[in-house]
Amino acid sequence: MQDVIKFQTLEPGIVQLTMQDTAHKNTFSDALVTGLIRAFDHIKASNSYKVVILTGYGSYFSAGATKDGLLALANGQGQFTDTNIYSLTLDCPIPVISAMQGHGIGGGFVMGLFSDFIILSRESIYTTNFMKYGFTPGMGATYIVPKKLGVSLGHEMLLNAQTYRGETLKQRGIPFPVYPRNDVLTHALETAKQLAEKPRVALVTLKEHLVTPIRQKLPEIIKQELAMHEKTFYQQAVKERVSTFF
């Protein structure tokens, strides 16, 4: 896990997970996915943590699916639900802060949006680029993107698959903070310290209450997204777009 996921206890109760799969630019490589799952399993099994900071390295937060992974799905070799990475932060019993200091692309951006707190950087790009490749969004994106960013902007991002700088999203009125890249982790740690002052039982209890509606809604959303994939994913045009544009 230490190779691609750096696990640090910054202060009592505060753990930071740094995704640093530099070889694959923090796409969902097997190593990164396995490392994230193991890290969150460890956090779930412990009673000593109160808050998680999830971040990336350099100019990358998470770049979503790999090219090989998309082509495999387009060839009918599995579904995105075969490995549940998208709701790791949602299912974590303690609050999770996504400190998106770098680019959040496709499923990588969506994964961050399932966190309890979200911080973006001015310089980085954020996109739900599923439709760029000719298939409809997955990973719960059709639900969490409009919910977190607002219906108008969320639908625009999902349909157009354009890229947006953090500063542009700030100007569009997103409801979470945007800072210069070098300041993102500083502000994430400030928030983490504020949370860590609270009793763990209170944090766990309140998070459970706040996210239960999302947890209950998500399985039906995933079912609907898989049904859309049956119509859109297994097309020759998708394979050609992934091969050309990725």
PDB file of C-alpha atoms in Angstrom:
ATOM      1  CA  MET A   1       0.000   0.000   0.000  1.00  0.00           C
ATOM      2  CA  GLN A   2       2.870   2.381   0.776  1.00  0.00           C
ATOM      3  CA  ASP A   3       3.991   2.281  -2.866  1.00  0.00           C
ATOM      4  CA  VAL A   4       0.982   4.114  -4.291  1.00  0.00           C
ATOM      5  CA  ILE A   5      -0.989   5.096  -1.157  1.00  0.00           C
ATOM      6  CA  LYS A   6       0.930   6.995   1.492  1.00  0.00           C
ATOM      7  CA  PHE A   7      -0.799   6.461   4.859  1.00  0.00           C
ATOM      8  CA  GLN A   8       0.094   9.087   7.462  1.00  0.00           C
ATOM      9  CA  THR A   9      -1.224   9.926  10.907  1.00  0.00           C
ATOM     10  CA  LEU A  10      -0.697  13.682  10.930  1.00  0.00           C
ATOM     11  CA  GLU A  11      -2.016  14.314  14.429  1.00  0.00           C
ATOM     12  CA  PRO A  12      -4.009  12.249  16.910  1.00  0.00           C
ATOM     13  CA  GLY A  13      -7.235  11.289  15.126  1.00  0.00           C
ATOM     14  CA  ILE A  14      -6.225  12.714  11.732  1.00  0.00           C
ATOM     15  CA  VAL A  15      -5.096  10.382   8.937  1.00  0.00           C
ATOM     16  CA  GLN A  16      -3.992  11.489   5.478  1.00  0.00           C
ATOM     17  CA  LEU A  17      -4.164   9.215   2.439  1.00  0.00           C
ATOM     18  CA  THR A  18      -2.002  10.463  -0.422  1.00  0.00           C
ATOM     19  CA  MET A  19      -2.586   8.825  -3.786  1.00  0.00           C
ATOM     20  CA  GLN A  20       0.811   8.780  -5.513  1.00  0.00           C
ATOM     21  CA  ASP A  21       0.745   6.332  -8.391  1.00  0.00           C
ATOM     22  CA  THR A  22       3.071   8.463 -10.468  1.00  0.00           C
ATOM     23  CA  ALA A  23       3.538   5.767 -13.107  1.00  0.00           C
ATOM     24  CA  HIS A  24      -0.158   5.937 -13.983  1.00  0.00           C
ATOM     25  CA  LYS A  25      -0.882   9.566 -13.024  1.00  0.00           C
ATOM     26  CA  ASN A  26      -3.331   8.412 -10.345  1.00  0.00           C
ATOM     27  CA  THR A  27      -5.644   6.642 -12.735  1.00  0.00           C
ATOM     28  CA  PHE A  28      -7.499   3.655 -11.292  1.00  0.00           C
ATOM     29  CA  SER A  29      -4.636   1.206 -11.722  1.00  0.00           C
ATOM     30  CA  ASP A  30      -4.928  -2.135  -9.946  1.00  0.00           C
ATOM     31  CA  ALA A  31      -2.348  -0.975  -7.409  1.00  0.00           C
ATOM     32  CA  LEU A  32      -4.148   2.291  -6.653  1.00  0.00           C
ATOM     33  CA  VAL A  33      -7.574   0.668  -6.338  1.00  0.00           C
ATOM     34  CA  THR A  34      -6.251  -2.108  -4.100  1.00  0.00           C
ATOM     35  CA  GLY A  35      -4.342   0.385  -1.989  1.00  0.00           C
ATOM     36  CA  LEU A  36      -7.359   2.624  -1.472  1.00  0.00           C
ATOM     37  CA  ILE A  37      -9.607  -0.273  -0.516  1.00  0.00           C
ATOM     38  CA  ARG A  38      -7.065  -1.600   1.982  1.00  0.00           C
ATOM     39  CA  ALA A  39      -6.506   1.841   3.466  1.00  0.00           C
ATOM     40  CA  PHE A  40     -10.206   2.498   4.023  1.00  0.00           C
ATOM     41  CA  ASP A  41     -10.689  -1.033   5.377  1.00  0.00           C
ATOM     42  CA  HIS A  42      -7.939  -0.313   7.918  1.00  0.00           C
ATOM     43  CA  ILE A  43      -9.593   2.966   8.889  1.00  0.00           C
ATOM     44  CA  LYS A  44     -12.958   1.239   9.314  1.00  0.00           C
ATOM     45  CA  ALA A  45     -11.409  -1.377  11.586  1.00  0.00           C
ATOM     46  CA  SER A  46      -9.850   1.204  13.893  1.00  0.00           C
ATOM     47  CA  ASN A  47     -11.468   3.314  16.602  1.00  0.00           C
ATOM     48  CA  SER A  48      -8.581   5.761  16.812  1.00  0.00           C
ATOM     49  CA  TYR A  49      -9.279   7.899  13.769  1.00  0.00           C
ATOM     50  CA  LYS A  50     -11.697  10.811  13.585  1.00  0.00           C
ATOM     51  CA  VAL A  51     -11.172  12.295  10.126  1.00  0.00           C
ATOM     52  CA  VAL A  52      -9.529  11.375   6.812  1.00  0.00           C
ATOM     53  CA  ILE A  53      -7.832  13.708   4.343  1.00  0.00           C
ATOM     54  CA  LEU A  54      -7.745  12.206   0.853  1.00  0.00           C
ATOM     55  CA  THR A  55      -5.379  13.900  -1.577  1.00  0.00           C
ATOM     56  CA  GLY A  56      -3.104  13.298  -4.558  1.00  0.00           C
ATOM     57  CA  TYR A  57       0.401  14.221  -5.653  1.00  0.00           C
ATOM     58  CA  GLY A  58       1.706  17.168  -7.645  1.00  0.00           C
ATOM     59  CA  SER A  59      -0.878  18.304 -10.178  1.00  0.00           C
ATOM     60  CA  TYR A  60      -2.986  15.128  -9.964  1.00  0.00           C
ATOM     61  CA  PHE A  61      -5.765  14.253  -7.549  1.00  0.00           C
ATOM     62  CA  SER A  62      -7.222  11.314  -9.475  1.00  0.00           C
ATOM     63  CA  ALA A  63      -7.472  10.803 -13.220  1.00  0.00           C
ATOM     64  CA  GLY A  64     -10.193   8.130 -13.236  1.00  0.00           C
ATOM     65  CA  ALA A  65     -10.224   4.963 -15.297  1.00  0.00           C
ATOM     66  CA  THR A  66      -7.216   3.692 -17.214  1.00  0.00           C
ATOM     67  CA  LYS A  67      -7.341   3.382 -20.993  1.00  0.00           C
ATOM     68  CA  ASP A  68      -7.078  -0.402 -20.748  1.00  0.00           C
ATOM     69  CA  GLY A  69      -9.844  -0.432 -18.167  1.00  0.00           C
ATOM     70  CA  LEU A  70     -12.210   1.534 -20.414  1.00  0.00           C
ATOM     71  CA  LEU A  71     -11.459  -0.654 -23.414  1.00  0.00           C
ATOM     72  CA  ALA A  72     -12.069  -3.775 -21.339  1.00  0.00           C
ATOM     73  CA  LEU A  73     -15.472  -2.443 -20.258  1.00  0.00           C
ATOM     74  CA  ALA A  74     -16.300  -1.488 -23.839  1.00  0.00           C
ATOM     75  CA  ASN A  75     -15.513  -5.080 -24.854  1.00  0.00           C
ATOM     76  CA  GLY A  76     -17.960  -6.399 -22.273  1.00  0.00           C
ATOM     77  CA  GLN A  77     -15.274  -7.544 -19.851  1.00  0.00           C
ATOM     78  CA  GLY A  78     -16.929  -6.625 -16.579  1.00  0.00           C
ATOM     79  CA  GLN A  79     -18.730  -3.557 -15.245  1.00  0.00           C
ATOM     80  CA  PHE A  80     -17.611  -0.563 -13.226  1.00  0.00           C
ATOM     81  CA  THR A  81     -19.364  -2.077 -10.226  1.00  0.00           C
ATOM     82  CA  ASP A  82     -16.981  -5.051 -10.158  1.00  0.00           C
ATOM     83  CA  THR A  83     -14.803  -3.007  -7.799  1.00  0.00           C
ATOM     84  CA  ASN A  84     -16.581  -0.421  -5.683  1.00  0.00           C
ATOM     85  CA  ILE A  85     -14.153   2.446  -5.457  1.00  0.00           C
ATOM     86  CA  TYR A  86     -16.626   5.264  -6.035  1.00  0.00           C
ATOM     87  CA  SER A  87     -18.305   5.078  -2.610  1.00  0.00           C
ATOM     88  CA  LEU A  88     -15.252   4.435  -0.424  1.00  0.00           C
ATOM     89  CA  THR A  89     -15.424   7.920   1.049  1.00  0.00           C
ATOM     90  CA  LEU A  90     -19.208   7.779   1.423  1.00  0.00           C
ATOM     91  CA  ASP A  91     -19.055   4.446   3.250  1.00  0.00           C
ATOM     92  CA  CYS A  92     -16.220   5.516   5.538  1.00  0.00           C
ATOM     93  CA  PRO A  93     -17.708   5.868   9.054  1.00  0.00           C
ATOM     94  CA  ILE A  94     -15.784   9.059   9.819  1.00  0.00           C
ATOM     95  CA  PRO A  95     -15.744  12.345   7.880  1.00  0.00           C
ATOM     96  CA  VAL A  96     -13.588  12.434   4.758  1.00  0.00           C
ATOM     97  CA  ILE A  97     -12.074  15.595   3.266  1.00  0.00           C
ATOM     98  CA  SER A  98     -11.216  15.413  -0.427  1.00  0.00           C
ATOM     99  CA  ALA A  99      -8.311  17.826  -0.799  1.00  0.00           C
ATOM    100  CA  MET A 100      -8.304  17.934  -4.603  1.00  0.00           C
ATOM    101  CA  GLN A 101      -5.047  19.822  -5.006  1.00  0.00           C
ATOM    102  CA  GLY A 102      -4.713  18.481  -8.547  1.00  0.00           C
ATOM    103  CA  HIS A 103      -6.757  17.460 -11.552  1.00  0.00           C
ATOM    104  CA  GLY A 104      -9.922  15.455 -10.918  1.00  0.00           C
ATOM    105  CA  ILE A 105     -10.907  13.618 -14.091  1.00  0.00           C
ATOM    106  CA  GLY A 106     -13.937  11.410 -14.749  1.00  0.00           C
ATOM    107  CA  GLY A 107     -14.377   8.821 -12.046  1.00  0.00           C
ATOM    108  CA  GLY A 108     -11.555  10.396 -10.060  1.00  0.00           C
ATOM    109  CA  PHE A 109     -13.516  13.621  -9.696  1.00  0.00           C
ATOM    110  CA  VAL A 110     -16.694  11.700  -8.906  1.00  0.00           C
ATOM    111  CA  MET A 111     -14.935   9.716  -6.177  1.00  0.00           C
ATOM    112  CA  GLY A 112     -13.879  12.978  -4.537  1.00  0.00           C
ATOM    113  CA  LEU A 113     -17.416  14.369  -4.666  1.00  0.00           C
ATOM    114  CA  PHE A 114     -18.666  11.533  -2.446  1.00  0.00           C
ATOM    115  CA  SER A 115     -16.584  12.949   0.418  1.00  0.00           C
ATOM    116  CA  ASP A 116     -18.067  14.998   3.241  1.00  0.00           C
ATOM    117  CA  PHE A 117     -15.846  18.021   2.597  1.00  0.00           C
ATOM    118  CA  ILE A 118     -14.455  19.064  -0.782  1.00  0.00           C
ATOM    119  CA  ILE A 119     -11.660  21.522  -1.528  1.00  0.00           C
ATOM    120  CA  LEU A 120     -10.565  22.326  -5.080  1.00  0.00           C
ATOM    121  CA  SER A 121      -7.549  24.167  -6.468  1.00  0.00           C
ATOM    122  CA  ARG A 122      -7.751  27.184  -8.730  1.00  0.00           C
ATOM    123  CA  GLU A 123      -5.265  25.879 -11.281  1.00  0.00           C
ATOM    124  CA  SER A 124      -6.520  22.305 -11.633  1.00  0.00           C
ATOM    125  CA  ILE A 125      -9.020  20.978 -14.131  1.00  0.00           C
ATOM    126  CA  TYR A 126     -12.138  19.047 -13.172  1.00  0.00           C
ATOM    127  CA  THR A 127     -14.305  17.134 -15.578  1.00  0.00           C
ATOM    128  CA  THR A 128     -16.894  14.396 -15.852  1.00  0.00           C
ATOM    129  CA  ASN A 129     -15.650  13.376 -19.278  1.00  0.00           C
ATOM    130  CA  PHE A 130     -17.589  10.124 -19.756  1.00  0.00           C
ATOM    131  CA  MET A 131     -19.581  11.442 -22.732  1.00  0.00           C
ATOM    132  CA  LYS A 132     -16.351  12.515 -24.443  1.00  0.00           C
ATOM    133  CA  TYR A 133     -15.806   8.820 -25.081  1.00  0.00           C
ATOM    134  CA  GLY A 134     -19.379   8.211 -26.176  1.00  0.00           C
ATOM    135  CA  PHE A 135     -20.822   6.425 -23.135  1.00  0.00           C
ATOM    136  CA  THR A 136     -23.093   7.654 -20.379  1.00  0.00           C
ATOM    137  CA  PRO A 137     -21.669   8.437 -16.923  1.00  0.00           C
ATOM    138  CA  GLY A 138     -21.232   5.796 -14.234  1.00  0.00           C
ATOM    139  CA  MET A 139     -19.903   5.563 -10.666  1.00  0.00           C
ATOM    140  CA  GLY A 140     -22.955   7.364  -9.340  1.00  0.00           C
ATOM    141  CA  ALA A 141     -21.994  10.501 -11.265  1.00  0.00           C
ATOM    142  CA  THR A 142     -25.533  11.118 -12.538  1.00  0.00           C
ATOM    143  CA  TYR A 143     -26.626  11.569  -8.925  1.00  0.00           C
ATOM    144  CA  ILE A 144     -23.693  13.016  -6.984  1.00  0.00           C
ATOM    145  CA  VAL A 145     -22.527  15.603  -9.536  1.00  0.00           C
ATOM    146  CA  PRO A 146     -25.822  17.552  -9.692  1.00  0.00           C
ATOM    147  CA  LYS A 147     -26.312  17.053  -5.950  1.00  0.00           C
ATOM    148  CA  LYS A 148     -22.955  18.557  -5.010  1.00  0.00           C
ATOM    149  CA  LEU A 149     -22.519  21.136  -7.791  1.00  0.00           C
ATOM    150  CA  GLY A 150     -26.137  22.094  -8.403  1.00  0.00           C
ATOM    151  CA  VAL A 151     -28.542  20.795 -11.023  1.00  0.00           C
ATOM    152  CA  SER A 152     -27.783  23.305 -13.793  1.00  0.00           C
ATOM    153  CA  LEU A 153     -23.986  23.110 -13.630  1.00  0.00           C
ATOM    154  CA  GLY A 154     -24.056  19.395 -12.844  1.00  0.00           C
ATOM    155  CA  HIS A 155     -26.153  18.534 -15.885  1.00  0.00           C
ATOM    156  CA  GLU A 156     -23.969  20.777 -18.029  1.00  0.00           C
ATOM    157  CA  MET A 157     -20.823  18.993 -16.892  1.00  0.00           C
ATOM    158  CA  LEU A 158     -22.327  15.548 -17.441  1.00  0.00           C
ATOM    159  CA  LEU A 159     -23.758  16.294 -20.898  1.00  0.00           C
ATOM    160  CA  ASN A 160     -20.975  18.441 -22.346  1.00  0.00           C
ATOM    161  CA  ALA A 161     -18.043  16.567 -20.767  1.00  0.00           C
ATOM    162  CA  GLN A 162     -16.031  19.774 -20.825  1.00  0.00           C
ATOM    163  CA  THR A 163     -13.107  20.613 -18.557  1.00  0.00           C
ATOM    164  CA  TYR A 164     -13.331  23.394 -15.984  1.00  0.00           C
ATOM    165  CA  ARG A 165     -10.608  25.098 -14.006  1.00  0.00           C
ATOM    166  CA  GLY A 166     -11.233  25.328 -10.303  1.00  0.00           C
ATOM    167  CA  GLU A 167     -11.315  29.104 -10.579  1.00  0.00           C
ATOM    168  CA  THR A 168     -14.049  28.850 -13.215  1.00  0.00           C
ATOM    169  CA  LEU A 169     -16.122  26.583 -10.989  1.00  0.00           C
ATOM    170  CA  LYS A 170     -15.682  29.072  -8.147  1.00  0.00           C
ATOM    171  CA  GLN A 171     -17.021  31.830 -10.392  1.00  0.00           C
ATOM    172  CA  ARG A 172     -19.951  29.563 -11.307  1.00  0.00           C
ATOM    173  CA  GLY A 173     -20.905  29.452  -7.632  1.00  0.00           C
ATOM    174  CA  ILE A 174     -19.982  25.946  -6.463  1.00  0.00           C
ATOM    175  CA  PRO A 175     -20.724  25.518  -2.745  1.00  0.00           C
ATOM    176  CA  PHE A 176     -17.229  24.535  -1.567  1.00  0.00           C
ATOM    177  CA  PRO A 177     -13.916  26.350  -1.314  1.00  0.00           C
ATOM    178  CA  VAL A 178     -11.327  26.825  -4.043  1.00  0.00           C
ATOM    179  CA  TYR A 179      -7.759  27.784  -3.114  1.00  0.00           C
ATOM    180  CA  PRO A 180      -4.392  28.029  -4.837  1.00  0.00           C
ATOM    181  CA  ARG A 181      -2.969  24.522  -5.220  1.00  0.00           C
ATOM    182  CA  ASN A 182      -0.267  25.048  -2.614  1.00  0.00           C
ATOM    183  CA  ASP A 183      -2.864  26.100  -0.028  1.00  0.00           C
ATOM    184  CA  VAL A 184      -5.347  23.245  -0.450  1.00  0.00           C
ATOM    185  CA  LEU A 185      -3.746  20.867   2.055  1.00  0.00           C
ATOM    186  CA  THR A 186      -3.263  23.658   4.585  1.00  0.00           C
ATOM    187  CA  HIS A 187      -6.974  24.404   4.586  1.00  0.00           C
ATOM    188  CA  ALA A 188      -7.817  20.696   4.626  1.00  0.00           C
ATOM    189  CA  LEU A 189      -5.735  20.238   7.748  1.00  0.00           C
ATOM    190  CA  GLU A 190      -7.411  23.234   9.401  1.00  0.00           C
ATOM    191  CA  THR A 191     -10.802  21.638   8.771  1.00  0.00           C
ATOM    192  CA  ALA A 192      -9.518  18.273   9.991  1.00  0.00           C
ATOM    193  CA  LYS A 193      -8.292  19.806  13.238  1.00  0.00           C
ATOM    194  CA  GLN A 194     -11.691  21.392  13.837  1.00  0.00           C
ATOM    195  CA  LEU A 195     -13.370  18.027  13.312  1.00  0.00           C
ATOM    196  CA  ALA A 196     -10.866  16.152  15.475  1.00  0.00           C
ATOM    197  CA  GLU A 197     -11.823  18.333  18.443  1.00  0.00           C
ATOM    198  CA  LYS A 198     -15.211  16.573  18.502  1.00  0.00           C
ATOM    199  CA  PRO A 199     -15.872  13.211  20.163  1.00  0.00           C
ATOM    200  CA  ARG A 200     -15.508  10.349  17.682  1.00  0.00           C
ATOM    201  CA  VAL A 201     -18.864   8.825  18.605  1.00  0.00           C
ATOM    202  CA  ALA A 202     -20.585  12.124  17.792  1.00  0.00           C
ATOM    203  CA  LEU A 203     -18.799  12.412  14.413  1.00  0.00           C
ATOM    204  CA  VAL A 204     -19.681   8.840  13.450  1.00  0.00           C
ATOM    205  CA  THR A 205     -23.281   9.201  14.585  1.00  0.00           C
ATOM    206  CA  LEU A 206     -23.895  12.477  12.770  1.00  0.00           C
ATOM    207  CA  LYS A 207     -22.187  11.378   9.553  1.00  0.00           C
ATOM    208  CA  GLU A 208     -24.319   8.222   9.533  1.00  0.00           C
ATOM    209  CA  HIS A 209     -27.434  10.367   9.830  1.00  0.00           C
ATOM    210  CA  LEU A 210     -26.367  12.869   7.173  1.00  0.00           C
ATOM    211  CA  VAL A 211     -25.309  10.402   4.462  1.00  0.00           C
ATOM    212  CA  THR A 212     -27.933   7.690   4.984  1.00  0.00           C
ATOM    213  CA  PRO A 213     -30.254   9.207   2.313  1.00  0.00           C
ATOM    214  CA  ILE A 214     -27.379   9.120  -0.209  1.00  0.00           C
ATOM    215  CA  ARG A 215     -26.423   5.554   0.733  1.00  0.00           C
ATOM    216  CA  GLN A 216     -30.035   4.465   0.327  1.00  0.00           C
ATOM    217  CA  LYS A 217     -30.466   6.209  -3.033  1.00  0.00           C
ATOM    218  CA  LEU A 218     -27.172   5.154  -4.600  1.00  0.00           C
ATOM    219  CA  PRO A 219     -27.914   1.468  -5.410  1.00  0.00           C
ATOM    220  CA  GLU A 220     -30.893   2.426  -7.579  1.00  0.00           C
ATOM    221  CA  ILE A 221     -28.813   5.097  -9.329  1.00  0.00           C
ATOM    222  CA  ILE A 222     -26.069   2.562 -10.040  1.00  0.00           C
ATOM    223  CA  LYS A 223     -28.675   0.154 -11.431  1.00  0.00           C
ATOM    224  CA  GLN A 224     -29.954   2.879 -13.772  1.00  0.00           C
ATOM    225  CA  GLU A 225     -26.435   3.791 -14.891  1.00  0.00           C
ATOM    226  CA  LEU A 226     -25.675   0.157 -15.694  1.00  0.00           C
ATOM    227  CA  ALA A 227     -28.857   0.002 -17.770  1.00  0.00           C
ATOM    228  CA  MET A 228     -27.693   3.059 -19.721  1.00  0.00           C
ATOM    229  CA  HIS A 229     -24.305   1.411 -20.224  1.00  0.00           C
ATOM    230  CA  GLU A 230     -26.040  -1.544 -21.834  1.00  0.00           C
ATOM    231  CA  LYS A 231     -27.260   0.905 -24.475  1.00  0.00           C
ATOM    232  CA  THR A 232     -24.191   3.086 -24.859  1.00  0.00           C
ATOM    233  CA  PHE A 233     -20.963   1.404 -23.751  1.00  0.00           C
ATOM    234  CA  TYR A 234     -20.616  -1.592 -26.032  1.00  0.00           C
ATOM    235  CA  GLN A 235     -20.409   0.337 -29.293  1.00  0.00           C
ATOM    236  CA  GLN A 236     -17.542   0.344 -31.771  1.00  0.00           C
ATOM    237  CA  ALA A 237     -17.595   4.138 -31.656  1.00  0.00           C
ATOM    238  CA  VAL A 238     -16.749   4.034 -27.945  1.00  0.00           C
ATOM    239  CA  LYS A 239     -13.675   1.878 -28.551  1.00  0.00           C
ATOM    240  CA  GLU A 240     -12.579   4.235 -31.308  1.00  0.00           C
ATOM    241  CA  ARG A 241     -13.087   7.320 -29.146  1.00  0.00           C
ATOM    242  CA  VAL A 242     -11.178   5.832 -26.206  1.00  0.00           C
ATOM    243  CA  SER A 243      -8.334   4.805 -28.516  1.00  0.00           C
ATOM    244  CA  THR A 244      -8.266   8.242 -30.162  1.00  0.00           C
ATOM    245  CA  PHE A 245      -8.938  10.694 -27.341  1.00  0.00           C
ATOM    246  CA  PHE A 246      -7.488   9.038 -24.231  1.00  0.00           C
TER     247      PHE A 246
END
